[in-house]
XYZ file of C-alpha atoms in Angstrom:
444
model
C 7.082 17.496 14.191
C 6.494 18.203 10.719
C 3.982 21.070 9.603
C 2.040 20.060 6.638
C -0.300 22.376 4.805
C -3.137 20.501 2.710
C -4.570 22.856 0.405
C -7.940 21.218 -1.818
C -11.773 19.984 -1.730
C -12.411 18.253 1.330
C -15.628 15.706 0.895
C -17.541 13.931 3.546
C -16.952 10.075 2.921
C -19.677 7.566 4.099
C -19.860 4.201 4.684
C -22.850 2.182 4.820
C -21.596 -1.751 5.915
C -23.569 -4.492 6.122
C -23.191 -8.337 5.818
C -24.987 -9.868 2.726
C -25.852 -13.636 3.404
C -29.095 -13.220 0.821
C -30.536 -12.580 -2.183
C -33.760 -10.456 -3.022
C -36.817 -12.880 -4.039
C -37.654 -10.767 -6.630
C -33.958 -10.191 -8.546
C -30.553 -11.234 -7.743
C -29.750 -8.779 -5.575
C -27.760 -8.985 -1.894
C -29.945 -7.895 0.646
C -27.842 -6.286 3.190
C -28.128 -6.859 6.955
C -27.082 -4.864 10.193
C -25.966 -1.752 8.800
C -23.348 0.784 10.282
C -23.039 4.315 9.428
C -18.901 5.304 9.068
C -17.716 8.575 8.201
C -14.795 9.688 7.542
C -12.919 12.906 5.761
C -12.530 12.060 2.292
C -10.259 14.133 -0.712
C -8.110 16.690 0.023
C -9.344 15.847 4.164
C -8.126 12.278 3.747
C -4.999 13.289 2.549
C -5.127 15.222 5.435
C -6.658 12.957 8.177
C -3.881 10.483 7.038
C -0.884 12.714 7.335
C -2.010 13.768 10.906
C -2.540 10.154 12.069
C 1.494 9.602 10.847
C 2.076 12.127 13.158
C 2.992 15.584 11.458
C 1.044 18.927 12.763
C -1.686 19.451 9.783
C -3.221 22.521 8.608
C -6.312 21.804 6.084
C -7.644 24.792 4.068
C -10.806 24.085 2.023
C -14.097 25.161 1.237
C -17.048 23.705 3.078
C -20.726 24.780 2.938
C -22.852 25.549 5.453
C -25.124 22.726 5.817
C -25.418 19.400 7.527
C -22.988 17.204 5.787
C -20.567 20.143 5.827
C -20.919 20.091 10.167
C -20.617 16.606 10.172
C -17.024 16.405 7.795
C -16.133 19.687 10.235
C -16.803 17.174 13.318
C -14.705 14.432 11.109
C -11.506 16.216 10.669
C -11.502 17.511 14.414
C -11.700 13.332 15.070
C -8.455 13.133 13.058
C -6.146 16.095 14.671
C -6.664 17.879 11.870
C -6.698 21.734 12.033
C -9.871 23.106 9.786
C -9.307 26.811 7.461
C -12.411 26.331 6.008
C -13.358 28.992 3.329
C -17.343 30.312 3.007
C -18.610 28.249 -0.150
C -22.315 28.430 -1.433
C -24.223 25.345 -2.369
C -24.173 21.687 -0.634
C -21.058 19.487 0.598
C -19.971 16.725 -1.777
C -20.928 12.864 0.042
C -19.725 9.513 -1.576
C -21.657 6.701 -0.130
C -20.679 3.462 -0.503
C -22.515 0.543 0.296
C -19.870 -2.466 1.401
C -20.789 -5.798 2.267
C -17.714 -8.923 2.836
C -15.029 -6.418 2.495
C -16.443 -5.248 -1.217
C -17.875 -1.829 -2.538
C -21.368 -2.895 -4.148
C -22.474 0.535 -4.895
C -21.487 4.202 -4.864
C -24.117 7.127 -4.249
C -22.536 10.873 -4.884
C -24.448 13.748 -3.853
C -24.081 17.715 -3.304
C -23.323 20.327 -5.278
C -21.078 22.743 -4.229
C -21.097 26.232 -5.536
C -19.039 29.529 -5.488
C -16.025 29.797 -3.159
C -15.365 32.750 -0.893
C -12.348 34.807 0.072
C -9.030 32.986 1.390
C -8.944 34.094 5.199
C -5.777 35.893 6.551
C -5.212 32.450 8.466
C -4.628 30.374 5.502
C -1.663 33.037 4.991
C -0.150 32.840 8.399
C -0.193 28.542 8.104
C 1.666 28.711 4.867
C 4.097 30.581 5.852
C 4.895 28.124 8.866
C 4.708 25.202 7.194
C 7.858 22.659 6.346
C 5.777 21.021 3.281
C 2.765 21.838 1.311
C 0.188 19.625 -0.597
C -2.398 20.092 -2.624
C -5.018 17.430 -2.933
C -6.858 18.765 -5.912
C -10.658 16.635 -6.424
C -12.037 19.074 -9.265
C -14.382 21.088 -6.841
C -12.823 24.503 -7.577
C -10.292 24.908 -5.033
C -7.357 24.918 -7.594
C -8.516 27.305 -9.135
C -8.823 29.328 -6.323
C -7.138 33.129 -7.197
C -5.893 34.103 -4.030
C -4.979 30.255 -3.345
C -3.207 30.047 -6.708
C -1.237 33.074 -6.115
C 0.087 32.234 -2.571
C 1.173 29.097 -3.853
C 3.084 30.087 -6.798
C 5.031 33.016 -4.282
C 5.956 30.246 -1.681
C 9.323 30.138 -1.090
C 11.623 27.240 -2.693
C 12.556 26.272 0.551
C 9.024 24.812 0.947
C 8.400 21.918 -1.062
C 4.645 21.904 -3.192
C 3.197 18.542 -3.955
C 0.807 18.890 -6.185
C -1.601 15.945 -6.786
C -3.937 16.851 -10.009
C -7.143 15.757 -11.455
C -8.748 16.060 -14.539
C -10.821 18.906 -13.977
C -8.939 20.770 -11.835
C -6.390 23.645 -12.746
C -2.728 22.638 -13.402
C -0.115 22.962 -10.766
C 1.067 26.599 -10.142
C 4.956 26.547 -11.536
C 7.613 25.641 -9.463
C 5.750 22.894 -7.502
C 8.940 20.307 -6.064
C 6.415 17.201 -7.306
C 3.631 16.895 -9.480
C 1.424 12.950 -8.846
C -0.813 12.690 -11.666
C -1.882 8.946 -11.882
C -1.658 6.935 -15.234
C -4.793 8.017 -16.349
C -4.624 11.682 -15.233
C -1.090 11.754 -16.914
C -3.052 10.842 -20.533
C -0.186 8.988 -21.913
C -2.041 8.125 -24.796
C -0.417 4.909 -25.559
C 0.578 1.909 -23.359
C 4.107 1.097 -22.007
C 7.106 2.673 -20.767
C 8.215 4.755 -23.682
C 4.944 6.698 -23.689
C 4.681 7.388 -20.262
C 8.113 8.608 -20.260
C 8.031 11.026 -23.195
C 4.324 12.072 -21.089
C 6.348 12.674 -17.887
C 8.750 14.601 -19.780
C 6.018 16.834 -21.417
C 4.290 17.029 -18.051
C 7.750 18.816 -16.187
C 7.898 21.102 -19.141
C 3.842 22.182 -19.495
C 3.376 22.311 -15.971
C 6.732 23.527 -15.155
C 7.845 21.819 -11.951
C 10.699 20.289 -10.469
C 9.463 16.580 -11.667
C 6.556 14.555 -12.111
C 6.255 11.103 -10.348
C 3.333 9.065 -12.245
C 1.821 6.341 -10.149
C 0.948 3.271 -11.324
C -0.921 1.530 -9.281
C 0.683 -2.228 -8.185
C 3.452 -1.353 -10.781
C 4.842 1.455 -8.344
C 5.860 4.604 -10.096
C 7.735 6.082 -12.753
C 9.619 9.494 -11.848
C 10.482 11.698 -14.139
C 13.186 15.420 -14.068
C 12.569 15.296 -17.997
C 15.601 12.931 -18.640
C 15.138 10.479 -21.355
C 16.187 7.527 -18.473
C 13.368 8.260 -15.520
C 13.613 6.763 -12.668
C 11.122 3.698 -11.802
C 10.289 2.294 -8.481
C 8.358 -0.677 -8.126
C 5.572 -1.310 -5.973
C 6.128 -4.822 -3.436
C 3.802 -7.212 -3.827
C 0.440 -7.327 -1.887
C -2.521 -8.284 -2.113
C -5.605 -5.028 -2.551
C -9.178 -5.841 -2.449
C -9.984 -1.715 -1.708
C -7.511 0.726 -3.438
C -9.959 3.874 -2.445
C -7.520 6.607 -1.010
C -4.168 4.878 -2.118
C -3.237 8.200 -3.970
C -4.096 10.465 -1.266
C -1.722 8.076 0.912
C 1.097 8.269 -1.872
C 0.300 11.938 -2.089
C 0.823 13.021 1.319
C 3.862 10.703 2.460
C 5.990 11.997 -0.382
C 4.808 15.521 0.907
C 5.922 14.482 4.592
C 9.235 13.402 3.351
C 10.167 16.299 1.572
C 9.149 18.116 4.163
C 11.223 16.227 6.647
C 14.320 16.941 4.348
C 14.341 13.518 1.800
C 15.059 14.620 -1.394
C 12.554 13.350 -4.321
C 13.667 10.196 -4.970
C 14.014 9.084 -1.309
C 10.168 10.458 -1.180
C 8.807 8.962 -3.823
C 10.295 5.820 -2.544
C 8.811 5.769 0.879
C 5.374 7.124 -0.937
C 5.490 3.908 -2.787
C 6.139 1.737 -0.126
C 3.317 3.706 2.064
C 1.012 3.481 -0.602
C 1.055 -0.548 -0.804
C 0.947 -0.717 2.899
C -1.902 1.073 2.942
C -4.050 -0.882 0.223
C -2.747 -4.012 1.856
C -4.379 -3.096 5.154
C -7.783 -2.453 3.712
C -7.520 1.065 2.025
C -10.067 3.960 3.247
C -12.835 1.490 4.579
C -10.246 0.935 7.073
C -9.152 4.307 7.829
C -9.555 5.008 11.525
C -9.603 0.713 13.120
C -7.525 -0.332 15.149
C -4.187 -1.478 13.773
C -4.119 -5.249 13.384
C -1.338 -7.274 15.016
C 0.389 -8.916 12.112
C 0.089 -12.438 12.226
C 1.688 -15.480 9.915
C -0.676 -15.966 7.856
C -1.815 -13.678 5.095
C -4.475 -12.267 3.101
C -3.714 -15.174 0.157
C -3.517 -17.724 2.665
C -6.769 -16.605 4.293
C -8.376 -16.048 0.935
C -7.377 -19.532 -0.545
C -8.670 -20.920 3.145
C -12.245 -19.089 2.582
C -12.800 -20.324 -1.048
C -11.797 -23.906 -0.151
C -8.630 -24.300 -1.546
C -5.698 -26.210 -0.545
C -2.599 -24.379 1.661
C 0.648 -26.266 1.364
C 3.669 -25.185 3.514
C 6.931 -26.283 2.748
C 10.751 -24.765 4.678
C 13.934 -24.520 5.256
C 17.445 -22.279 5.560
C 17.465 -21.376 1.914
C 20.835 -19.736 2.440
C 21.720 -19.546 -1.238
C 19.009 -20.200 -3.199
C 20.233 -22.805 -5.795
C 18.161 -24.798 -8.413
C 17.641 -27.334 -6.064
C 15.761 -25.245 -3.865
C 13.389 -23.486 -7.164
C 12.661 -27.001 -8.196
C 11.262 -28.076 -4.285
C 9.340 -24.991 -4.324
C 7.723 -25.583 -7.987
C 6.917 -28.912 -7.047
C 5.360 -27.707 -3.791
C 3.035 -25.201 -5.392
C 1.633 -27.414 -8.123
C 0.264 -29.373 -4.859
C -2.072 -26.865 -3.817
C -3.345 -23.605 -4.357
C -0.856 -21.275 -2.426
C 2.535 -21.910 -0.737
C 3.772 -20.519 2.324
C 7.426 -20.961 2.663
C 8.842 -21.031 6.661
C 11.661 -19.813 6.938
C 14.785 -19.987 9.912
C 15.898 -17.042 11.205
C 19.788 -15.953 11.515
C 19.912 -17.379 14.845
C 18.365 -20.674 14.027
C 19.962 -21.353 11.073
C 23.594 -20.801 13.475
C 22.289 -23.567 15.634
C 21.391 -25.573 13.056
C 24.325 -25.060 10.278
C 26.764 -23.790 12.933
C 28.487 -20.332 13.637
C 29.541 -19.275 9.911
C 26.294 -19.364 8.626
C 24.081 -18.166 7.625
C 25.835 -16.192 4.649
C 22.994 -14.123 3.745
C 20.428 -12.489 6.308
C 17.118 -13.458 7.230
C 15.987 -10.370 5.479
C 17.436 -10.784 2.358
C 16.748 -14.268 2.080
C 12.990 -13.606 2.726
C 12.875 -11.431 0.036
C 14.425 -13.233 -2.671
C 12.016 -15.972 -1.884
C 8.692 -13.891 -2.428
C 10.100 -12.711 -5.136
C 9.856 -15.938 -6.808
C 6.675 -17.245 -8.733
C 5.667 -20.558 -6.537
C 6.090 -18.493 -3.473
C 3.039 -16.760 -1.751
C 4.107 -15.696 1.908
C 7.078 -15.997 3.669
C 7.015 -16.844 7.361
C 10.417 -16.531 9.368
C 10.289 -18.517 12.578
C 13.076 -18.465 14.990
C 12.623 -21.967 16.878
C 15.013 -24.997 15.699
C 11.651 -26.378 14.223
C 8.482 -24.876 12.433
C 6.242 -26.771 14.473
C 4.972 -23.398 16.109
C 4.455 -21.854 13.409
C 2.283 -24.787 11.346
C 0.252 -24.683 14.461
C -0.717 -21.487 13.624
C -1.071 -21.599 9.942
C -2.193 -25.145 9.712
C -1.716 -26.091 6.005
C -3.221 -28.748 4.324
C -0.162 -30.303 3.443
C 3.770 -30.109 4.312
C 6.314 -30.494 1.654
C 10.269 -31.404 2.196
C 12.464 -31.792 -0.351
C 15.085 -34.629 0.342
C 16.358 -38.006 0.617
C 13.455 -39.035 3.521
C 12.453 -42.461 2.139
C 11.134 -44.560 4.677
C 11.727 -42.275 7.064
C 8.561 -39.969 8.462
C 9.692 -36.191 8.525
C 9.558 -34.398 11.841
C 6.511 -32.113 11.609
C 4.138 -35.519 10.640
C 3.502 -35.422 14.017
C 2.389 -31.923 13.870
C 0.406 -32.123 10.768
C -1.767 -34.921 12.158
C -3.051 -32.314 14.721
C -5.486 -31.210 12.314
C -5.666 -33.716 9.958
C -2.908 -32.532 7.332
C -0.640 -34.340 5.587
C 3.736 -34.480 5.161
C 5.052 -35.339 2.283
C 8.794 -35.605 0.562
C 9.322 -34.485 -2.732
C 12.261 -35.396 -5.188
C 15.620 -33.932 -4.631
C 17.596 -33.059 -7.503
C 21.037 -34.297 -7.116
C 24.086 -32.291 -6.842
C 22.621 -28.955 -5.606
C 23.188 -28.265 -2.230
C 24.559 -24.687 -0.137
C 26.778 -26.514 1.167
C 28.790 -27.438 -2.223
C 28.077 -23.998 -3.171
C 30.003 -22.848 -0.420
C 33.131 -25.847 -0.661
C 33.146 -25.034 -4.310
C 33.700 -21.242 -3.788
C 36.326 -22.064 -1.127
C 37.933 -24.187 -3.275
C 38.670 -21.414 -6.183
């Protein structure tokens, strides 16, 4: 199990959620209905409530205040598994209450006003030394610039990696830090594009001093940075965010886990990447703490497109090599509707279907190049010899198949007409087929 150290301000998130099916009489204004209270650890404690619930042994040392927010974000982060060093600090716990209604933040309410921090206690010590990684989760309350904290930070040894994730008005990271996250706008490129935030990154390594910076940019991934003139980028994979509260915390502290497990920065920064958009994808911090959801084949964009009314058109196949046969199917299928779901056959169906040599590239793969591609909104890989299972499930509007079908009514009609959808065939364009691909390619 991985020890992880989270060193920063802790705040006391709060959740006030209600459903909004009215407006004020008096202004347009949602009047929310059947509120719930939910609470959770939020800055440096959601880094750390987050890296406990992926399973690592977490240490959190912070400042809270003696009053009643400060029991109940105490109460919080004993919820989470995470172990509290809490330092004496004068003044009133920071709160950020939002007010959600339909999945969206309406409002924000900050309060407290924390004041002088207190001596480090000998415990914080003891944890550092133990630990296999170290963050810090810096929110501007003081913490980083914490004496005592500062200095046991810059003496850790190099066999512990620091992740230091800054904000504006906290102090820079202590030199020697493995990786520095600074977002785009903490990184104060100056300029948009590449180029700038390159020559930043670069800057950043040398001002800061630290092994490398990775600068995360949101559904564009990040851009990593030693101080070479050629960083590194990693992209983000598509999803679709409606919350992205906490997705830096969640970047933050997976990078921090990886190092600590023995990836080296690239490999972390990778899986922080990944982490991150799984994370916004499954609701951000107003889900932290739900059950996980069972993933199912359909969506967010299909449900979304589904609640505003839209149209859902399915279309599938093998697409074994994708040829331009197949892009102009799934062009034509998209301009039909207003998102397309392509099902896809698995390895094994595709072998009963094509026969033992195919397919020649894996289900994986295969699903990826296809969301990759603009007409494409979700991929669905089924493993029956037909989709009919899963258009059950998804129930588009409309099924298109692209082929020579005249006069002939495709298979999943039948299907369709469950629900009152409708099949149709779309032109084929001539001479593109996997098939030749693959004669031709013997053939040379």
């Amino acid at each position: 199990m991985t020890r992880l150290v989270v060193i920063g301000d802790a705040l006391l998130d709060v959740d006030l959620v209600g459903s909004a099916g009215r407006l004020m009489p008096e202004a347009p204004v949602p009047v929310l209905d059947d509120l719930e209270e939910v609470r959770r650890p939020g800055g440096a404690g959601l880094a750390a409530a987050l890296a406990a619930a992926d399973g690592a042994e977490v240490v959190l040392v912070t400042p809270v205040p003696d009053d009643a927010e400060g029991a109940l974000l105490r109460a919080a982060l004993a919820d989470a598994g995470v172990e509290l060093i809490a330092l004496r600090q004068e003044g009133t716990t920071t709160v950020k209450r939002r007010v959600r209604a339909g999945g969206q933040s309406l409002l924000r309410l900050d309060s407290g006003e924390p004041g002088p921090i207190g001596e480090l206690p000998p415990a914080a010590r003891t944890a550092l030394g133990a630990a296999d990684a170290v963050l810090v989760a810096d929110y501007g309350r003081g913490m980083t610039a914490h004496r005592q904290a500062r200095d046991l930070l810059t003496g850790l040894p190099r066999r512990i990696p620091l992740v230091w994730d800054p904000h504006p008005r906290g102090a820079d990271p202590v030199p020697g830090a493995r990786l520095a996250t600074p977002n785009e706008a903490e990184a104060a490129a100056g300029s948009p594009g590449l180029a700038a935030l390159s020559r930043r990154a670069g800057v950043l390594v040398e001002a800061w001093r630290v092994d490398a910076v990775a600068i995360t940019l949101g559904s564009r991934g990040a851009l990593l940075s030693r101080g070479e003139s050629s960083p590194s980028v990693l992209p983000a994979p598509r999803v679709t965010a409606v919350d992205t509260c906490g997705a830096g915390d969640r970047f933050a502290s997976t990078a921090a886990l990886a190092l600590g497990s023995g990836a080296v920065t690239l490999e972390a920064v990778h899986q922080a990447v990944q982490s991150a958009a799984a994370y916004v994808a499954a609701g951000g911090s107003a889900c932290y703490g739900a059950p996980a959801r069972e993933p199912g084949p359909v969506g967010d964009v299909v449900a979304r497109v589904r609640a505003t009314g839209g149209t859902v058109v399915a279309t599938g196949g093998c697409f074994d090599l994708l040829h331009a046969g197949h892009v102009a199917t799934l062009e034509a299928a998209r301009a039909l509707g207003d998102c397309l779901v392509v099902c896809l056959n698995s390895d094994d169906s595709v072998r009963r279907l094509k026969g033992p040599s195919r397919p020649l590239v894996p289900a994986a793969d295969r699903a990826r190049v296809l969301a990759a591609l603009a007409p494409v909104d979700e991929v669905v890989v089924f493993d029956e010899d037909t989709p009919a299972e899963v258009l059950r499930r998804i129930r588009p509007d409309v099924w298109a198949k692209g082929g020579d079908y005249a006069g002939a009514e495709l298979r999943e009609a039948a299907v369709l007409r469950e629900w009152g959808g409708q099949s149709v065939v779309l032109p084929y364009l001539q001479g593109r087929s996997t098939t030749r691909l693959v004669e031709t390619a013997r053939a040379r």
